[in-house]
PDB file of N, CA and C in Angstrom:
ATOM      1  N   MET A   1      -1.492 -19.946 -39.981  1.00  0.00           N
ATOM      2  CA  MET A   1      -0.404 -19.278 -40.661  1.00  0.00           C
ATOM      3  C   MET A   1      -1.001 -18.337 -41.699  1.00  0.00           C
ATOM      4  N   GLU A   2      -0.708 -17.083 -41.567  1.00  0.00           N
ATOM      5  CA  GLU A   2      -1.267 -16.084 -42.476  1.00  0.00           C
ATOM      6  C   GLU A   2      -0.678 -16.194 -43.876  1.00  0.00           C
ATOM      7  N   HIS A   3       0.649 -16.328 -43.974  1.00  0.00           N
ATOM      8  CA  HIS A   3       1.335 -16.416 -45.260  1.00  0.00           C
ATOM      9  C   HIS A   3       2.413 -17.491 -45.165  1.00  0.00           C
ATOM     10  N   PRO A   4       2.292 -18.584 -45.926  1.00  0.00           N
ATOM     11  CA  PRO A   4       3.315 -19.625 -45.855  1.00  0.00           C
ATOM     12  C   PRO A   4       4.582 -19.275 -46.628  1.00  0.00           C
ATOM     13  N   PHE A   5       4.585 -18.153 -47.357  1.00  0.00           N
ATOM     14  CA  PHE A   5       5.755 -17.697 -48.098  1.00  0.00           C
ATOM     15  C   PHE A   5       6.137 -16.308 -47.608  1.00  0.00           C
ATOM     16  N   ALA A   6       7.459 -16.049 -47.555  1.00  0.00           N
ATOM     17  CA  ALA A   6       7.912 -14.733 -47.105  1.00  0.00           C
ATOM     18  C   ALA A   6       9.309 -14.450 -47.630  1.00  0.00           C
ATOM     19  N   THR A   7       9.596 -13.173 -47.781  1.00  0.00           N
ATOM     20  CA  THR A   7      10.959 -12.735 -48.063  1.00  0.00           C
ATOM     21  C   THR A   7      11.544 -12.198 -46.767  1.00  0.00           C
ATOM     22  N   SER A   8      12.859 -12.074 -46.726  1.00  0.00           N
ATOM     23  CA  SER A   8      13.462 -11.519 -45.514  1.00  0.00           C
ATOM     24  C   SER A   8      12.987 -10.081 -45.302  1.00  0.00           C
ATOM     25  N   ASP A   9      12.813  -9.329 -46.389  1.00  0.00           N
ATOM     26  CA  ASP A   9      12.322  -7.948 -46.260  1.00  0.00           C
ATOM     27  C   ASP A   9      10.921  -7.902 -45.650  1.00  0.00           C
ATOM     28  N   SER A  10      10.056  -8.821 -46.076  1.00  0.00           N
ATOM     29  CA  SER A  10       8.699  -8.822 -45.522  1.00  0.00           C
ATOM     30  C   SER A  10       8.714  -9.190 -44.041  1.00  0.00           C
ATOM     31  N   LEU A  11       9.632 -10.066 -43.651  1.00  0.00           N
ATOM     32  CA  LEU A  11       9.739 -10.437 -42.240  1.00  0.00           C
ATOM     33  C   LEU A  11      10.293  -9.288 -41.402  1.00  0.00           C
ATOM     34  N   VAL A  12      11.237  -8.537 -41.959  1.00  0.00           N
ATOM     35  CA  VAL A  12      11.760  -7.354 -41.270  1.00  0.00           C
ATOM     36  C   VAL A  12      10.629  -6.358 -41.050  1.00  0.00           C
ATOM     37  N   GLU A  13       9.856  -6.108 -42.089  1.00  0.00           N
ATOM     38  CA  GLU A  13       8.748  -5.146 -42.004  1.00  0.00           C
ATOM     39  C   GLU A  13       7.694  -5.595 -40.994  1.00  0.00           C
ATOM     40  N   LYS A  14       7.356  -6.863 -41.026  1.00  0.00           N
ATOM     41  CA  LYS A  14       6.287  -7.375 -40.168  1.00  0.00           C
ATOM     42  C   LYS A  14       6.706  -7.460 -38.700  1.00  0.00           C
ATOM     43  N   THR A  15       7.984  -7.817 -38.448  1.00  0.00           N
ATOM     44  CA  THR A  15       8.434  -8.051 -37.073  1.00  0.00           C
ATOM     45  C   THR A  15       9.158  -6.876 -36.440  1.00  0.00           C
ATOM     46  N   GLY A  16       9.760  -6.009 -37.264  1.00  0.00           N
ATOM     47  CA  GLY A  16      10.555  -4.922 -36.714  1.00  0.00           C
ATOM     48  C   GLY A  16      11.953  -5.356 -36.298  1.00  0.00           C
ATOM     49  N   ILE A  17      12.299  -6.606 -36.585  1.00  0.00           N
ATOM     50  CA  ILE A  17      13.635  -7.134 -36.282  1.00  0.00           C
ATOM     51  C   ILE A  17      14.593  -6.648 -37.363  1.00  0.00           C
ATOM     52  N   THR A  18      15.860  -6.493 -37.020  1.00  0.00           N
ATOM     53  CA  THR A  18      16.841  -6.013 -37.990  1.00  0.00           C
ATOM     54  C   THR A  18      17.029  -7.027 -39.115  1.00  0.00           C
ATOM     55  N   PRO A  19      17.416  -6.547 -40.298  1.00  0.00           N
ATOM     56  CA  PRO A  19      17.666  -7.472 -41.410  1.00  0.00           C
ATOM     57  C   PRO A  19      18.708  -8.542 -41.076  1.00  0.00           C
ATOM     58  N   ALA A  20      19.759  -8.163 -40.374  1.00  0.00           N
ATOM     59  CA  ALA A  20      20.792  -9.140 -40.015  1.00  0.00           C
ATOM     60  C   ALA A  20      20.226 -10.244 -39.129  1.00  0.00           C
ATOM     61  N   ALA A  21      19.397  -9.875 -38.167  1.00  0.00           N
ATOM     62  CA  ALA A  21      18.807 -10.863 -37.262  1.00  0.00           C
ATOM     63  C   ALA A  21      17.829 -11.772 -38.002  1.00  0.00           C
ATOM     64  N   VAL A  22      17.041 -11.204 -38.898  1.00  0.00           N
ATOM     65  CA  VAL A  22      16.095 -12.009 -39.679  1.00  0.00           C
ATOM     66  C   VAL A  22      16.852 -13.007 -40.546  1.00  0.00           C
ATOM     67  N   ASN A  23      17.888 -12.543 -41.230  1.00  0.00           N
ATOM     68  CA  ASN A  23      18.652 -13.437 -42.100  1.00  0.00           C
ATOM     69  C   ASN A  23      19.358 -14.533 -41.312  1.00  0.00           C
ATOM     70  N   LYS A  24      19.874 -14.197 -40.151  1.00  0.00           N
ATOM     71  CA  LYS A  24      20.516 -15.204 -39.302  1.00  0.00           C
ATOM     72  C   LYS A  24      19.491 -16.240 -38.843  1.00  0.00           C
ATOM     73  N   ALA A  25      18.310 -15.785 -38.463  1.00  0.00           N
ATOM     74  CA  ALA A  25      17.248 -16.702 -38.041  1.00  0.00           C
ATOM     75  C   ALA A  25      16.820 -17.601 -39.199  1.00  0.00           C
ATOM     76  N   LEU A  26      16.714 -17.037 -40.395  1.00  0.00           N
ATOM     77  CA  LEU A  26      16.322 -17.834 -41.555  1.00  0.00           C
ATOM     78  C   LEU A  26      17.356 -18.912 -41.871  1.00  0.00           C
ATOM     79  N   VAL A  27      18.631 -18.597 -41.703  1.00  0.00           N
ATOM     80  CA  VAL A  27      19.684 -19.601 -41.910  1.00  0.00           C
ATOM     81  C   VAL A  27      19.494 -20.756 -40.936  1.00  0.00           C
ATOM     82  N   HIS A  28      19.263 -20.435 -39.667  1.00  0.00           N
ATOM     83  CA  HIS A  28      19.055 -21.481 -38.657  1.00  0.00           C
ATOM     84  C   HIS A  28      17.789 -22.287 -38.944  1.00  0.00           C
ATOM     85  N   LEU A  29      16.710 -21.616 -39.295  1.00  0.00           N
ATOM     86  CA  LEU A  29      15.458 -22.315 -39.596  1.00  0.00           C
ATOM     87  C   LEU A  29      15.600 -23.212 -40.824  1.00  0.00           C
ATOM     88  N   GLU A  30      16.401 -22.771 -41.779  1.00  0.00           N
ATOM     89  CA  GLU A  30      16.636 -23.592 -42.968  1.00  0.00           C
ATOM     90  C   GLU A  30      17.462 -24.828 -42.609  1.00  0.00           C
ATOM     91  N   GLN A  31      18.462 -24.662 -41.744  1.00  0.00           N
ATOM     92  CA  GLN A  31      19.277 -25.796 -41.299  1.00  0.00           C
ATOM     93  C   GLN A  31      18.446 -26.820 -40.540  1.00  0.00           C
ATOM     94  N   LEU A  32      17.408 -26.364 -39.861  1.00  0.00           N
ATOM     95  CA  LEU A  32      16.527 -27.252 -39.102  1.00  0.00           C
ATOM     96  C   LEU A  32      15.384 -27.807 -39.961  1.00  0.00           C
ATOM     97  N   ASP A  33      15.387 -27.485 -41.247  1.00  0.00           N
ATOM     98  CA  ASP A  33      14.334 -27.908 -42.182  1.00  0.00           C
ATOM     99  C   ASP A  33      12.952 -27.399 -41.790  1.00  0.00           C
ATOM    100  N   ILE A  34      12.907 -26.241 -41.166  1.00  0.00           N
ATOM    101  CA  ILE A  34      11.631 -25.617 -40.808  1.00  0.00           C
ATOM    102  C   ILE A  34      11.155 -24.722 -41.947  1.00  0.00           C
ATOM    103  N   VAL A  35      12.089 -24.010 -42.561  1.00  0.00           N
ATOM    104  CA  VAL A  35      11.771 -23.227 -43.756  1.00  0.00           C
ATOM    105  C   VAL A  35      12.625 -23.731 -44.904  1.00  0.00           C
ATOM    106  N   LYS A  36      12.164 -23.443 -46.111  1.00  0.00           N
ATOM    107  CA  LYS A  36      12.892 -23.850 -47.310  1.00  0.00           C
ATOM    108  C   LYS A  36      13.056 -22.630 -48.193  1.00  0.00           C
ATOM    109  N   GLU A  37      14.285 -22.391 -48.648  1.00  0.00           N
ATOM    110  CA  GLU A  37      14.557 -21.278 -49.546  1.00  0.00           C
ATOM    111  C   GLU A  37      14.240 -21.741 -50.964  1.00  0.00           C
ATOM    112  N   LEU A  38      13.420 -20.994 -51.678  1.00  0.00           N
ATOM    113  CA  LEU A  38      12.898 -21.443 -52.968  1.00  0.00           C
ATOM    114  C   LEU A  38      13.597 -20.865 -54.187  1.00  0.00           C
ATOM    115  N   THR A  39      14.342 -19.780 -54.035  1.00  0.00           N
ATOM    116  CA  THR A  39      14.818 -19.045 -55.205  1.00  0.00           C
ATOM    117  C   THR A  39      16.258 -19.326 -55.606  1.00  0.00           C
ATOM    118  N   ALA A  40      17.087 -19.832 -54.697  1.00  0.00           N
ATOM    119  CA  ALA A  40      18.510 -20.097 -54.966  1.00  0.00           C
ATOM    120  C   ALA A  40      19.246 -18.827 -55.407  1.00  0.00           C
ATOM    121  N   ARG A  41      18.875 -17.703 -54.820  1.00  0.00           N
ATOM    122  CA  ARG A  41      19.538 -16.428 -55.107  1.00  0.00           C
ATOM    123  C   ARG A  41      20.150 -15.886 -53.821  1.00  0.00           C
ATOM    124  N   LYS A  42      21.032 -14.913 -53.970  1.00  0.00           N
ATOM    125  CA  LYS A  42      21.618 -14.275 -52.793  1.00  0.00           C
ATOM    126  C   LYS A  42      20.754 -13.116 -52.299  1.00  0.00           C
ATOM    127  N   ARG A  43      19.992 -12.511 -53.194  1.00  0.00           N
ATOM    128  CA  ARG A  43      19.135 -11.383 -52.829  1.00  0.00           C
ATOM    129  C   ARG A  43      17.695 -11.704 -53.209  1.00  0.00           C
ATOM    130  N   ASN A  44      16.778 -11.045 -52.514  1.00  0.00           N
ATOM    131  CA  ASN A  44      15.344 -11.223 -52.785  1.00  0.00           C
ATOM    132  C   ASN A  44      14.917 -12.691 -52.728  1.00  0.00           C
ATOM    133  N   ARG A  45      15.453 -13.395 -51.742  1.00  0.00           N
ATOM    134  CA  ARG A  45      15.129 -14.814 -51.587  1.00  0.00           C
ATOM    135  C   ARG A  45      13.710 -14.986 -51.050  1.00  0.00           C
ATOM    136  N   LEU A  46      13.066 -16.039 -51.495  1.00  0.00           N
ATOM    137  CA  LEU A  46      11.719 -16.375 -51.060  1.00  0.00           C
ATOM    138  C   LEU A  46      11.792 -17.657 -50.239  1.00  0.00           C
ATOM    139  N   PHE A  47      11.184 -17.624 -49.068  1.00  0.00           N
ATOM    140  CA  PHE A  47      11.189 -18.769 -48.165  1.00  0.00           C
ATOM    141  C   PHE A  47       9.772 -19.278 -47.988  1.00  0.00           C
ATOM    142  N   SER A  48       9.671 -20.588 -47.759  1.00  0.00           N
ATOM    143  CA  SER A  48       8.369 -21.168 -47.436  1.00  0.00           C
ATOM    144  C   SER A  48       8.483 -21.907 -46.116  1.00  0.00           C
ATOM    145  N   TYR A  49       7.373 -21.944 -45.398  1.00  0.00           N
ATOM    146  CA  TYR A  49       7.285 -22.722 -44.172  1.00  0.00           C
ATOM    147  C   TYR A  49       7.039 -24.155 -44.610  1.00  0.00           C
ATOM    148  N   ALA A  50       8.096 -24.964 -44.582  1.00  0.00           N
ATOM    149  CA  ALA A  50       8.080 -26.303 -45.161  1.00  0.00           C
ATOM    150  C   ALA A  50       6.974 -27.185 -44.590  1.00  0.00           C
ATOM    151  N   GLY A  51       6.771 -27.180 -43.292  1.00  0.00           N
ATOM    152  CA  GLY A  51       5.757 -28.019 -42.664  1.00  0.00           C
ATOM    153  C   GLY A  51       4.364 -27.687 -43.145  1.00  0.00           C
ATOM    154  N   TYR A  52       4.064 -26.429 -43.281  1.00  0.00           N
ATOM    155  CA  TYR A  52       2.744 -25.993 -43.745  1.00  0.00           C
ATOM    156  C   TYR A  52       2.499 -26.455 -45.175  1.00  0.00           C
ATOM    157  N   ILE A  53       3.493 -26.254 -46.019  1.00  0.00           N
ATOM    158  CA  ILE A  53       3.356 -26.652 -47.419  1.00  0.00           C
ATOM    159  C   ILE A  53       3.183 -28.163 -47.519  1.00  0.00           C
ATOM    160  N   GLU A  54       3.929 -28.912 -46.719  1.00  0.00           N
ATOM    161  CA  GLU A  54       3.809 -30.373 -46.727  1.00  0.00           C
ATOM    162  C   GLU A  54       2.404 -30.810 -46.318  1.00  0.00           C
ATOM    163  N   ILE A  55       1.891 -30.228 -45.254  1.00  0.00           N
ATOM    164  CA  ILE A  55       0.551 -30.583 -44.774  1.00  0.00           C
ATOM    165  C   ILE A  55      -0.499 -30.259 -45.834  1.00  0.00           C
ATOM    166  N   MET A  56      -0.405 -29.083 -46.429  1.00  0.00           N
ATOM    167  CA  MET A  56      -1.397 -28.670 -47.419  1.00  0.00           C
ATOM    168  C   MET A  56      -1.294 -29.472 -48.720  1.00  0.00           C
ATOM    169  N   SER A  57      -0.130 -30.092 -48.977  1.00  0.00           N
ATOM    170  CA  SER A  57       0.073 -30.858 -50.205  1.00  0.00           C
ATOM    171  C   SER A  57      -0.346 -32.315 -50.072  1.00  0.00           C
ATOM    172  N   ARG A  58      -0.566 -32.781 -48.873  1.00  0.00           N
ATOM    173  CA  ARG A  58      -0.934 -34.187 -48.677  1.00  0.00           C
ATOM    174  C   ARG A  58      -2.210 -34.514 -49.436  1.00  0.00           C
ATOM    175  N   GLY A  59      -2.147 -35.643 -50.131  1.00  0.00           N
ATOM    176  CA  GLY A  59      -3.310 -36.097 -50.879  1.00  0.00           C
ATOM    177  C   GLY A  59      -3.485 -35.432 -52.228  1.00  0.00           C
ATOM    178  N   THR A  60      -2.546 -34.584 -52.620  1.00  0.00           N
ATOM    179  CA  THR A  60      -2.669 -33.902 -53.909  1.00  0.00           C
ATOM    180  C   THR A  60      -1.728 -34.483 -54.959  1.00  0.00           C
ATOM    181  N   GLU A  61      -1.000 -35.547 -54.601  1.00  0.00           N
ATOM    182  CA  GLU A  61      -0.062 -36.154 -55.534  1.00  0.00           C
ATOM    183  C   GLU A  61      -0.829 -36.824 -56.674  1.00  0.00           C
ATOM    184  N   LEU A  62      -0.268 -36.747 -57.848  1.00  0.00           N
ATOM    185  CA  LEU A  62      -0.874 -37.414 -58.999  1.00  0.00           C
ATOM    186  C   LEU A  62      -0.575 -38.905 -58.918  1.00  0.00           C
ATOM    187  N   PRO A  63      -1.509 -39.741 -59.356  1.00  0.00           N
ATOM    188  CA  PRO A  63      -1.282 -41.200 -59.309  1.00  0.00           C
ATOM    189  C   PRO A  63      -0.246 -41.645 -60.312  1.00  0.00           C
TER     190      PRO A  63
END
């Protein structure tokens, strides 16, 4: 995974998919717990690939 964080705008730019299609896909991915929206805003939302972040965080919990 090149970048575990992305905005819908960055995904539009990288994929060439329309903004509406990207946002619809992000809604579905969020419902499936594949991505997590981090900003709680309506615009300029930041998403993370939840599985990647979970894997990279294993073993880093404080005792």
